[in-house]
Amino acid sequence: MIEPSLALYGDAFERVDGLIQELLDTTGVRYGLLVDRKGFVLSHKEALWAPRPPALDSVATLVASNAAATAALANMLGERTFSEQIHQGENGTLYVESVGTDSLLTLIFDASVPLGKVKVYAKKTIGQIASILDELKDIPPVQLGEDFSAGATSLLDDLLG
Amino acid sequence: MSTINFAAREINCKIVYYGPGMSGKTTNLKHVFSKVPGHLRGEMVSLATEDERTLFFDFLPLDLGTVQGFKTRFHLYTVPGQVFYNASRKLILRGVDGIVFVADSAPNRLRANAESMRNLRENLLEHGIDVRDVPIVLQVNKRDLPDALPLDMIRAVVDPKKELMIFEAVSDKGVGVFETLKTVSRLVLERLSQNK
């Protein structure tokens, strides 16, 4: 195994999804993503009124890379980590905070939403999500089998010739 | 190991193109981007300097399709090749599932090839990964150069034990690009099936 991965199973996934939705409803945040440290989206919710979401793969990759770069900076400055990142623009804000050691909660919202309110509610949600992710740590590894490899290789042939 | 999201029925794998500066890593990705149908690829993100040198990384998501109910996706990254961007290279290697090492055929880049491979081994070790634990494919690029070094000479400095699968390429013309990607992807999928 190269690096442990997060695996969100049915009930846990539903609960994480529900918490992010609740956070969106309470705060007026437009998009909420749970991203793992490798840059993959684990869960995504958008407010009903939100426009078409941005390219989520790209957002997740850049958020995770930015968090990694920020952590490296923190180490250079003698800090263990900088746990949150805030990027404020003219019309919107991107807020990222660590959830345990393996993932990042990413929130995107308009200038009309107070940052302080988002931070207060986000911290509560992060605590709840972190507990769920902790429960998942003992889950046995996934068995995909040879059939998966054969099926995927056949799709590779279709895609890459 | 790849990220498997059971609830969303998604499997994501990370493939990194590594190698010395200007060896053609970004060109590989650009070719893939230009040839893969739009509905199977996402946006290509390039964090580059003004003279188009990769500053942090290039990124391209590719959808393979659905296998056994799982949407399977590859995330392709390049690292910056210039020696002084090592911190960025180390960050990009986090969680890597497969590597394409892109070597340069130019005679004056032989030493850079060797140093980049040594740097890859060191950076993997810093992540606690032995170089034998991750699928690596060697692509020897720019084979159309009139003074391109013999393949054996390049291999002798980057893969002296001849352990890696090797592909000759001319990435700006698309030669060898898909063959290389297909092979590393297949190796990653095999390991995923074996749950390594």
Short mmCIF file of C-alpha atoms in Angstrom, two decimals:
data_model
loop_
_atom_site.label_atom_id
_atom_site.label_comp_id
_atom_site.label_asym_id
_atom_site.label_seq_id
_atom_site.Cartn_x
_atom_site.Cartn_y
_atom_site.Cartn_z
CA MET A 1 0.00 0.00 0.00
CA ILE A 2 1.40 3.38 -0.98
CA GLU A 3 -0.65 5.66 1.24
CA PRO A 4 -3.82 5.06 3.23
CA SER A 5 -6.93 6.32 1.55
CA LEU A 6 -10.24 7.48 2.91
CA ALA A 7 -13.17 5.30 2.02
CA LEU A 8 -16.61 6.71 2.72
CA TYR A 9 -19.17 3.93 3.16
CA GLY A 10 -22.95 4.24 2.91
CA ASP A 11 -24.11 5.40 6.33
CA ALA A 12 -20.98 7.44 7.05
CA PHE A 13 -21.16 9.06 3.66
CA GLU A 14 -24.82 9.96 4.20
CA ARG A 15 -24.00 11.50 7.58
CA VAL A 16 -21.09 13.56 6.20
CA ASP A 17 -23.26 14.66 3.30
CA GLY A 18 -26.02 15.66 5.72
CA LEU A 19 -23.65 17.68 7.88
CA ILE A 20 -22.30 19.62 4.91
CA GLN A 21 -25.86 20.28 3.70
CA GLU A 22 -26.83 21.48 7.17
CA LEU A 23 -23.83 23.82 7.19
CA LEU A 24 -24.85 25.26 3.82
CA ASP A 25 -28.44 25.76 4.99
CA THR A 26 -27.38 27.47 8.22
CA THR A 27 -24.72 29.78 6.86
CA GLY A 28 -25.68 30.58 3.26
CA VAL A 29 -22.46 29.09 1.92
CA ARG A 30 -22.72 28.32 -1.80
CA TYR A 31 -20.56 25.19 -2.15
CA GLY A 32 -19.20 22.79 0.44
CA LEU A 33 -16.63 20.11 -0.41
CA LEU A 34 -14.82 17.53 1.63
CA VAL A 35 -11.51 16.96 -0.13
CA ASP A 36 -8.82 14.46 0.80
CA ARG A 37 -5.20 15.56 1.12
CA LYS A 38 -4.37 13.98 -2.22
CA GLY A 39 -6.82 16.28 -3.98
CA PHE A 40 -9.79 13.97 -4.53
CA VAL A 41 -13.36 15.03 -3.78
CA LEU A 42 -14.95 12.88 -1.06
CA SER A 43 -18.25 14.71 -0.80
CA HIS A 44 -19.78 17.74 -2.47
CA LYS A 45 -22.89 19.78 -1.80
CA GLU A 46 -24.15 22.94 -3.42
CA ALA A 47 -26.88 25.32 -2.30
CA LEU A 48 -30.09 25.06 -4.31
CA TRP A 49 -29.70 28.59 -5.61
CA ALA A 50 -26.02 28.22 -6.54
CA PRO A 51 -25.06 28.51 -10.21
CA ARG A 52 -23.26 25.73 -12.05
CA PRO A 53 -20.39 24.59 -9.83
CA PRO A 54 -16.79 25.17 -10.92
CA ALA A 55 -14.65 22.24 -12.13
CA LEU A 56 -14.63 20.36 -8.85
CA ASP A 57 -11.64 18.14 -9.68
CA SER A 58 -9.57 21.24 -10.36
CA VAL A 59 -10.80 23.02 -7.23
CA ALA A 60 -10.02 19.96 -5.08
CA THR A 61 -6.56 19.54 -6.60
CA LEU A 62 -5.65 23.18 -6.14
CA VAL A 63 -7.04 23.27 -2.59
CA ALA A 64 -5.07 20.17 -1.57
CA SER A 65 -1.89 21.43 -3.24
CA ASN A 66 -2.33 24.82 -1.64
CA ALA A 67 -2.83 23.18 1.76
CA ALA A 68 0.30 21.10 1.25
CA ALA A 69 2.31 24.17 0.27
CA THR A 70 0.91 26.07 3.25
CA ALA A 71 1.85 23.22 5.59
CA ALA A 72 5.39 23.24 4.19
CA LEU A 73 5.55 26.98 4.81
CA ALA A 74 4.30 26.47 8.37
CA ASN A 75 7.06 23.95 9.03
CA MET A 76 9.67 26.36 7.71
CA LEU A 77 8.37 28.98 10.12
CA GLY A 78 8.47 26.59 13.05
CA GLU A 79 4.73 25.93 13.17
CA ARG A 80 3.28 22.42 13.13
CA THR A 81 0.68 23.55 10.65
CA PHE A 82 -1.56 26.44 9.59
CA SER A 83 -4.93 24.81 10.04
CA GLU A 84 -7.05 27.23 8.04
CA GLN A 85 -6.72 29.20 4.84
CA ILE A 86 -8.89 32.11 3.81
CA HIS A 87 -8.84 33.66 0.34
CA GLN A 88 -11.05 36.71 0.05
CA GLY A 89 -11.91 38.23 -3.29
CA GLU A 90 -14.12 41.10 -4.34
CA ASN A 91 -17.22 38.96 -4.65
CA GLY A 92 -16.47 35.73 -2.91
CA THR A 93 -14.45 33.88 -0.32
CA LEU A 94 -12.77 30.48 -0.24
CA TYR A 95 -12.37 29.05 3.24
CA VAL A 96 -10.43 25.84 3.89
CA GLU A 97 -9.91 24.12 7.20
CA SER A 98 -8.35 20.78 8.13
CA VAL A 99 -10.60 17.93 9.17
CA GLY A 100 -8.33 15.63 11.14
CA THR A 101 -5.12 14.74 9.34
CA ASP A 102 -6.49 13.37 6.09
CA SER A 103 -9.02 15.79 4.69
CA LEU A 104 -10.03 19.40 4.18
CA LEU A 105 -13.38 21.11 4.40
CA THR A 106 -13.67 23.65 1.61
CA LEU A 107 -16.39 26.30 1.61
CA ILE A 108 -17.10 28.83 -1.13
CA PHE A 109 -19.43 31.72 -0.40
CA ASP A 110 -20.47 35.22 -1.43
CA ALA A 111 -19.24 38.47 0.09
CA SER A 112 -22.67 38.90 1.70
CA VAL A 113 -22.04 35.93 4.00
CA PRO A 114 -20.13 36.92 7.16
CA LEU A 115 -16.83 35.04 7.47
CA GLY A 116 -17.10 34.94 11.26
CA LYS A 117 -20.42 33.13 11.11
CA VAL A 118 -19.04 30.60 8.62
CA LYS A 119 -16.00 29.94 10.84
CA VAL A 120 -18.11 29.35 13.95
CA TYR A 121 -20.47 26.89 12.27
CA ALA A 122 -17.70 25.26 10.24
CA LYS A 123 -15.73 24.41 13.38
CA LYS A 124 -18.75 22.60 14.80
CA THR A 125 -19.26 20.66 11.55
CA ILE A 126 -15.57 19.80 11.34
CA GLY A 127 -15.67 18.23 14.79
CA GLN A 128 -18.63 16.09 13.78
CA ILE A 129 -17.11 15.02 10.45
CA ALA A 130 -13.78 14.24 12.11
CA SER A 131 -15.54 11.82 14.47
CA ILE A 132 -17.19 10.04 11.54
CA LEU A 133 -13.87 9.77 9.68
CA ASP A 134 -12.28 8.34 12.82
CA GLU A 135 -14.89 5.58 12.89
CA LEU A 136 -13.85 4.61 9.36
CA LYS A 137 -10.19 4.07 10.11
CA ASP A 138 -10.60 0.41 11.01
CA ILE A 139 -12.54 -0.54 7.91
CA PRO A 140 -10.90 -3.46 6.06
CA PRO A 141 -9.33 -2.69 2.69
CA VAL A 142 -11.48 -2.95 -0.39
CA GLN A 143 -11.23 -6.08 -2.54
CA LEU A 144 -11.77 -5.31 -6.20
CA GLY A 145 -10.49 -8.52 -7.79
CA GLU A 146 -9.16 -9.51 -11.19
CA ASP A 147 -12.47 -8.81 -12.93
CA PHE A 148 -12.07 -5.15 -12.10
CA SER A 149 -8.61 -5.09 -13.66
CA ALA A 150 -9.86 -6.82 -16.81
CA GLY A 151 -12.84 -4.48 -17.17
CA ALA A 152 -10.75 -1.38 -16.58
CA THR A 153 -8.05 -2.51 -19.02
CA SER A 154 -10.68 -2.98 -21.68
CA LEU A 155 -11.86 0.61 -21.12
CA LEU A 156 -8.23 1.75 -21.32
CA ASP A 157 -7.98 0.12 -24.75
CA ASP A 158 -11.07 2.04 -25.85
CA LEU A 159 -9.73 5.34 -24.53
CA LEU A 160 -6.06 5.15 -25.48
CA GLY A 161 -6.09 2.71 -28.39
CA MET B 1 -3.25 3.68 -2.69
CA SER B 2 -5.99 5.09 -4.87
CA THR B 3 -8.85 6.92 -3.23
CA ILE B 4 -11.98 4.77 -3.30
CA ASN B 5 -15.24 6.51 -2.51
CA PHE B 6 -17.72 3.71 -2.00
CA ALA B 7 -20.79 5.82 -1.53
CA ALA B 8 -20.16 7.92 -4.61
CA ARG B 9 -18.93 4.73 -6.38
CA GLU B 10 -15.73 6.40 -7.53
CA ILE B 11 -12.12 5.24 -7.78
CA ASN B 12 -9.45 7.89 -8.30
CA CYS B 13 -5.84 7.18 -9.19
CA LYS B 14 -2.94 9.63 -9.31
CA ILE B 15 -0.27 9.40 -12.01
CA VAL B 16 2.71 11.75 -11.94
CA TYR B 17 5.01 12.63 -14.85
CA TYR B 18 8.52 13.14 -13.46
CA GLY B 19 11.81 14.03 -15.13
CA PRO B 20 14.34 16.79 -15.74
CA GLY B 21 13.38 20.31 -16.87
CA MET B 22 12.21 20.65 -20.48
CA SER B 23 12.15 16.88 -21.07
CA GLY B 24 8.56 17.08 -22.33
CA LYS B 25 6.32 16.24 -19.35
CA THR B 26 3.83 19.05 -20.00
CA THR B 27 3.89 18.26 -23.71
CA ASN B 28 2.75 14.72 -22.88
CA LEU B 29 -0.25 16.08 -20.99
CA LYS B 30 -1.06 18.62 -23.69
CA HIS B 31 -1.15 15.85 -26.27
CA VAL B 32 -3.46 13.73 -24.13
CA PHE B 33 -5.70 16.76 -23.59
CA SER B 34 -5.87 17.46 -27.31
CA LYS B 35 -6.73 13.92 -28.34
CA VAL B 36 -9.08 12.61 -25.66
CA PRO B 37 -12.78 13.37 -26.33
CA GLY B 38 -14.07 16.32 -24.31
CA HIS B 39 -16.60 14.33 -22.29
CA LEU B 40 -13.85 12.07 -20.96
CA ARG B 41 -11.50 14.74 -19.72
CA GLY B 42 -11.76 17.71 -17.38
CA GLU B 43 -10.05 21.06 -17.55
CA MET B 44 -6.27 21.14 -17.84
CA VAL B 45 -4.79 23.30 -15.10
CA SER B 46 -1.26 24.62 -15.65
CA LEU B 47 0.58 26.57 -13.01
CA ALA B 48 3.44 27.86 -15.10
CA THR B 49 5.86 30.76 -15.24
CA GLU B 50 5.65 33.38 -18.01
CA ASP B 51 8.04 31.40 -20.18
CA GLU B 52 5.82 28.32 -19.79
CA ARG B 53 8.08 26.46 -17.39
CA THR B 54 5.99 24.48 -14.92
CA LEU B 55 6.03 26.33 -11.61
CA PHE B 56 4.01 24.00 -9.41
CA PHE B 57 2.27 21.39 -11.57
CA ASP B 58 0.02 20.67 -14.53
CA PHE B 59 -3.13 18.72 -13.87
CA LEU B 60 -5.50 16.83 -16.13
CA PRO B 61 -8.37 14.60 -14.96
CA LEU B 62 -9.31 11.70 -17.25
CA ASP B 63 -12.45 9.58 -17.00
CA LEU B 64 -11.98 5.97 -17.89
CA GLY B 65 -15.65 5.07 -17.52
CA THR B 66 -17.52 2.78 -15.17
CA VAL B 67 -16.06 -0.55 -14.11
CA GLN B 68 -18.12 -2.88 -11.93
CA GLY B 69 -20.26 0.07 -10.92
CA PHE B 70 -17.28 2.27 -10.02
CA LYS B 71 -16.61 5.44 -11.96
CA THR B 72 -12.86 5.16 -12.51
CA ARG B 73 -10.78 8.26 -13.00
CA PHE B 74 -7.10 9.07 -13.47
CA HIS B 75 -5.62 12.33 -12.30
CA LEU B 76 -2.51 13.16 -14.33
CA TYR B 77 0.08 15.53 -12.87
CA THR B 78 3.44 16.84 -13.98
CA VAL B 79 6.09 18.15 -11.62
CA PRO B 80 8.38 21.13 -12.29
CA GLY B 81 11.66 19.78 -13.62
CA GLN B 82 13.98 22.62 -12.66
CA VAL B 83 16.30 21.58 -9.86
CA PHE B 84 15.33 24.43 -7.52
CA TYR B 85 11.64 23.44 -7.39
CA ASN B 86 12.20 20.35 -5.31
CA ALA B 87 9.75 21.34 -2.57
CA SER B 88 6.97 21.41 -5.19
CA ARG B 89 8.01 18.04 -6.60
CA LYS B 90 7.91 16.48 -3.17
CA LEU B 91 4.39 17.81 -2.55
CA ILE B 92 3.04 16.54 -5.86
CA LEU B 93 4.30 13.01 -5.14
CA ARG B 94 2.01 12.72 -2.14
CA GLY B 95 -0.40 9.82 -2.68
CA VAL B 96 1.04 8.89 -6.07
CA ASP B 97 -0.19 5.62 -7.60
CA GLY B 98 1.98 5.50 -10.73
CA ILE B 99 4.88 7.42 -12.29
CA VAL B 100 6.01 8.15 -15.84
CA PHE B 101 9.67 9.14 -15.83
CA VAL B 102 10.29 11.29 -18.92
CA ALA B 103 13.97 11.25 -19.91
CA ASP B 104 15.51 13.61 -22.46
CA SER B 105 17.47 12.17 -25.41
CA ALA B 106 19.70 15.24 -25.88
CA PRO B 107 23.39 14.52 -25.19
CA ASN B 108 23.75 17.49 -22.85
CA ARG B 109 20.83 16.25 -20.69
CA LEU B 110 22.24 12.86 -19.78
CA ARG B 111 23.42 14.02 -16.40
CA ALA B 112 20.13 15.84 -15.74
CA ASN B 113 18.28 12.57 -16.42
CA ALA B 114 20.40 10.75 -13.88
CA GLU B 115 20.03 13.48 -11.27
CA SER B 116 16.26 13.62 -11.72
CA MET B 117 15.94 9.86 -11.20
CA ARG B 118 18.07 10.09 -8.08
CA ASN B 119 15.89 12.96 -6.89
CA LEU B 120 12.73 10.89 -7.54
CA ARG B 121 14.07 8.03 -5.40
CA GLU B 122 14.97 10.43 -2.60
CA ASN B 123 11.61 12.20 -2.66
CA LEU B 124 9.68 8.92 -2.69
CA LEU B 125 11.71 7.75 0.30
CA GLU B 126 10.80 10.92 2.15
CA HIS B 127 7.17 9.89 1.69
CA GLY B 128 8.10 6.44 3.02
CA ILE B 129 7.78 4.83 -0.40
CA ASP B 130 10.40 2.49 -1.80
CA VAL B 131 10.85 3.05 -5.52
CA ARG B 132 9.97 -0.64 -6.09
CA ASP B 133 6.57 -0.16 -4.42
CA VAL B 134 5.14 2.11 -7.08
CA PRO B 135 4.64 1.33 -10.79
CA ILE B 136 7.13 3.37 -12.86
CA VAL B 137 7.39 3.48 -16.64
CA LEU B 138 10.35 5.03 -18.44
CA GLN B 139 9.64 7.23 -21.46
CA VAL B 140 12.69 8.29 -23.46
CA ASN B 141 11.52 11.42 -25.24
CA LYS B 142 12.75 13.52 -28.17
CA ARG B 143 13.87 10.50 -30.16
CA ASP B 144 13.68 12.62 -33.33
CA LEU B 145 16.69 14.74 -32.32
CA PRO B 146 19.48 14.29 -34.90
CA ASP B 147 22.01 13.77 -32.11
CA ALA B 148 19.74 11.72 -29.84
CA LEU B 149 21.75 9.47 -27.55
CA PRO B 150 21.40 5.71 -27.95
CA LEU B 151 18.62 4.25 -25.84
CA ASP B 152 20.99 1.97 -23.95
CA MET B 153 23.14 4.89 -22.86
CA ILE B 154 20.17 6.76 -21.38
CA ARG B 155 18.85 3.63 -19.73
CA ALA B 156 22.26 2.93 -18.22
CA VAL B 157 22.05 6.11 -16.15
CA VAL B 158 18.39 6.07 -15.12
CA ASP B 159 17.59 2.36 -15.01
CA PRO B 160 20.87 0.43 -14.92
CA LYS B 161 19.21 -2.79 -13.72
CA LYS B 162 16.74 -2.63 -16.61
CA GLU B 163 13.76 -3.00 -14.30
CA LEU B 164 11.43 -0.49 -15.95
CA MET B 165 9.29 -0.84 -19.06
CA ILE B 166 10.70 1.58 -21.61
CA PHE B 167 9.00 3.57 -24.39
CA GLU B 168 10.54 5.77 -27.06
CA ALA B 169 8.61 8.97 -27.71
CA VAL B 170 8.41 12.19 -29.65
CA SER B 171 5.84 13.84 -27.42
CA ASP B 172 5.34 17.01 -29.45
CA LYS B 173 4.20 14.81 -32.34
CA GLY B 174 2.25 12.49 -30.07
CA VAL B 175 4.52 9.51 -30.72
CA GLY B 176 4.63 7.13 -27.76
CA VAL B 177 2.46 9.32 -25.53
CA PHE B 178 -0.62 7.10 -25.32
CA GLU B 179 1.43 3.88 -25.21
CA THR B 180 3.28 5.16 -22.14
CA LEU B 181 0.13 6.36 -20.39
CA LYS B 182 -1.72 3.16 -21.18
CA THR B 183 1.03 1.02 -19.72
CA VAL B 184 1.39 2.93 -16.47
CA SER B 185 -2.41 3.04 -16.09
CA ARG B 186 -2.63 -0.71 -16.61
CA LEU B 187 0.05 -1.31 -13.99
CA VAL B 188 -1.82 0.93 -11.52
CA LEU B 189 -5.11 -0.90 -12.15
CA GLU B 190 -3.43 -4.28 -11.68
CA ARG B 191 -2.08 -3.20 -8.31
CA LEU B 192 -5.47 -1.84 -7.36
CA SER B 193 -7.04 -5.21 -8.14
CA GLN B 194 -4.40 -6.97 -6.08
CA ASN B 195 -5.07 -4.49 -3.29
CA LYS B 196 -1.40 -3.50 -2.89
#
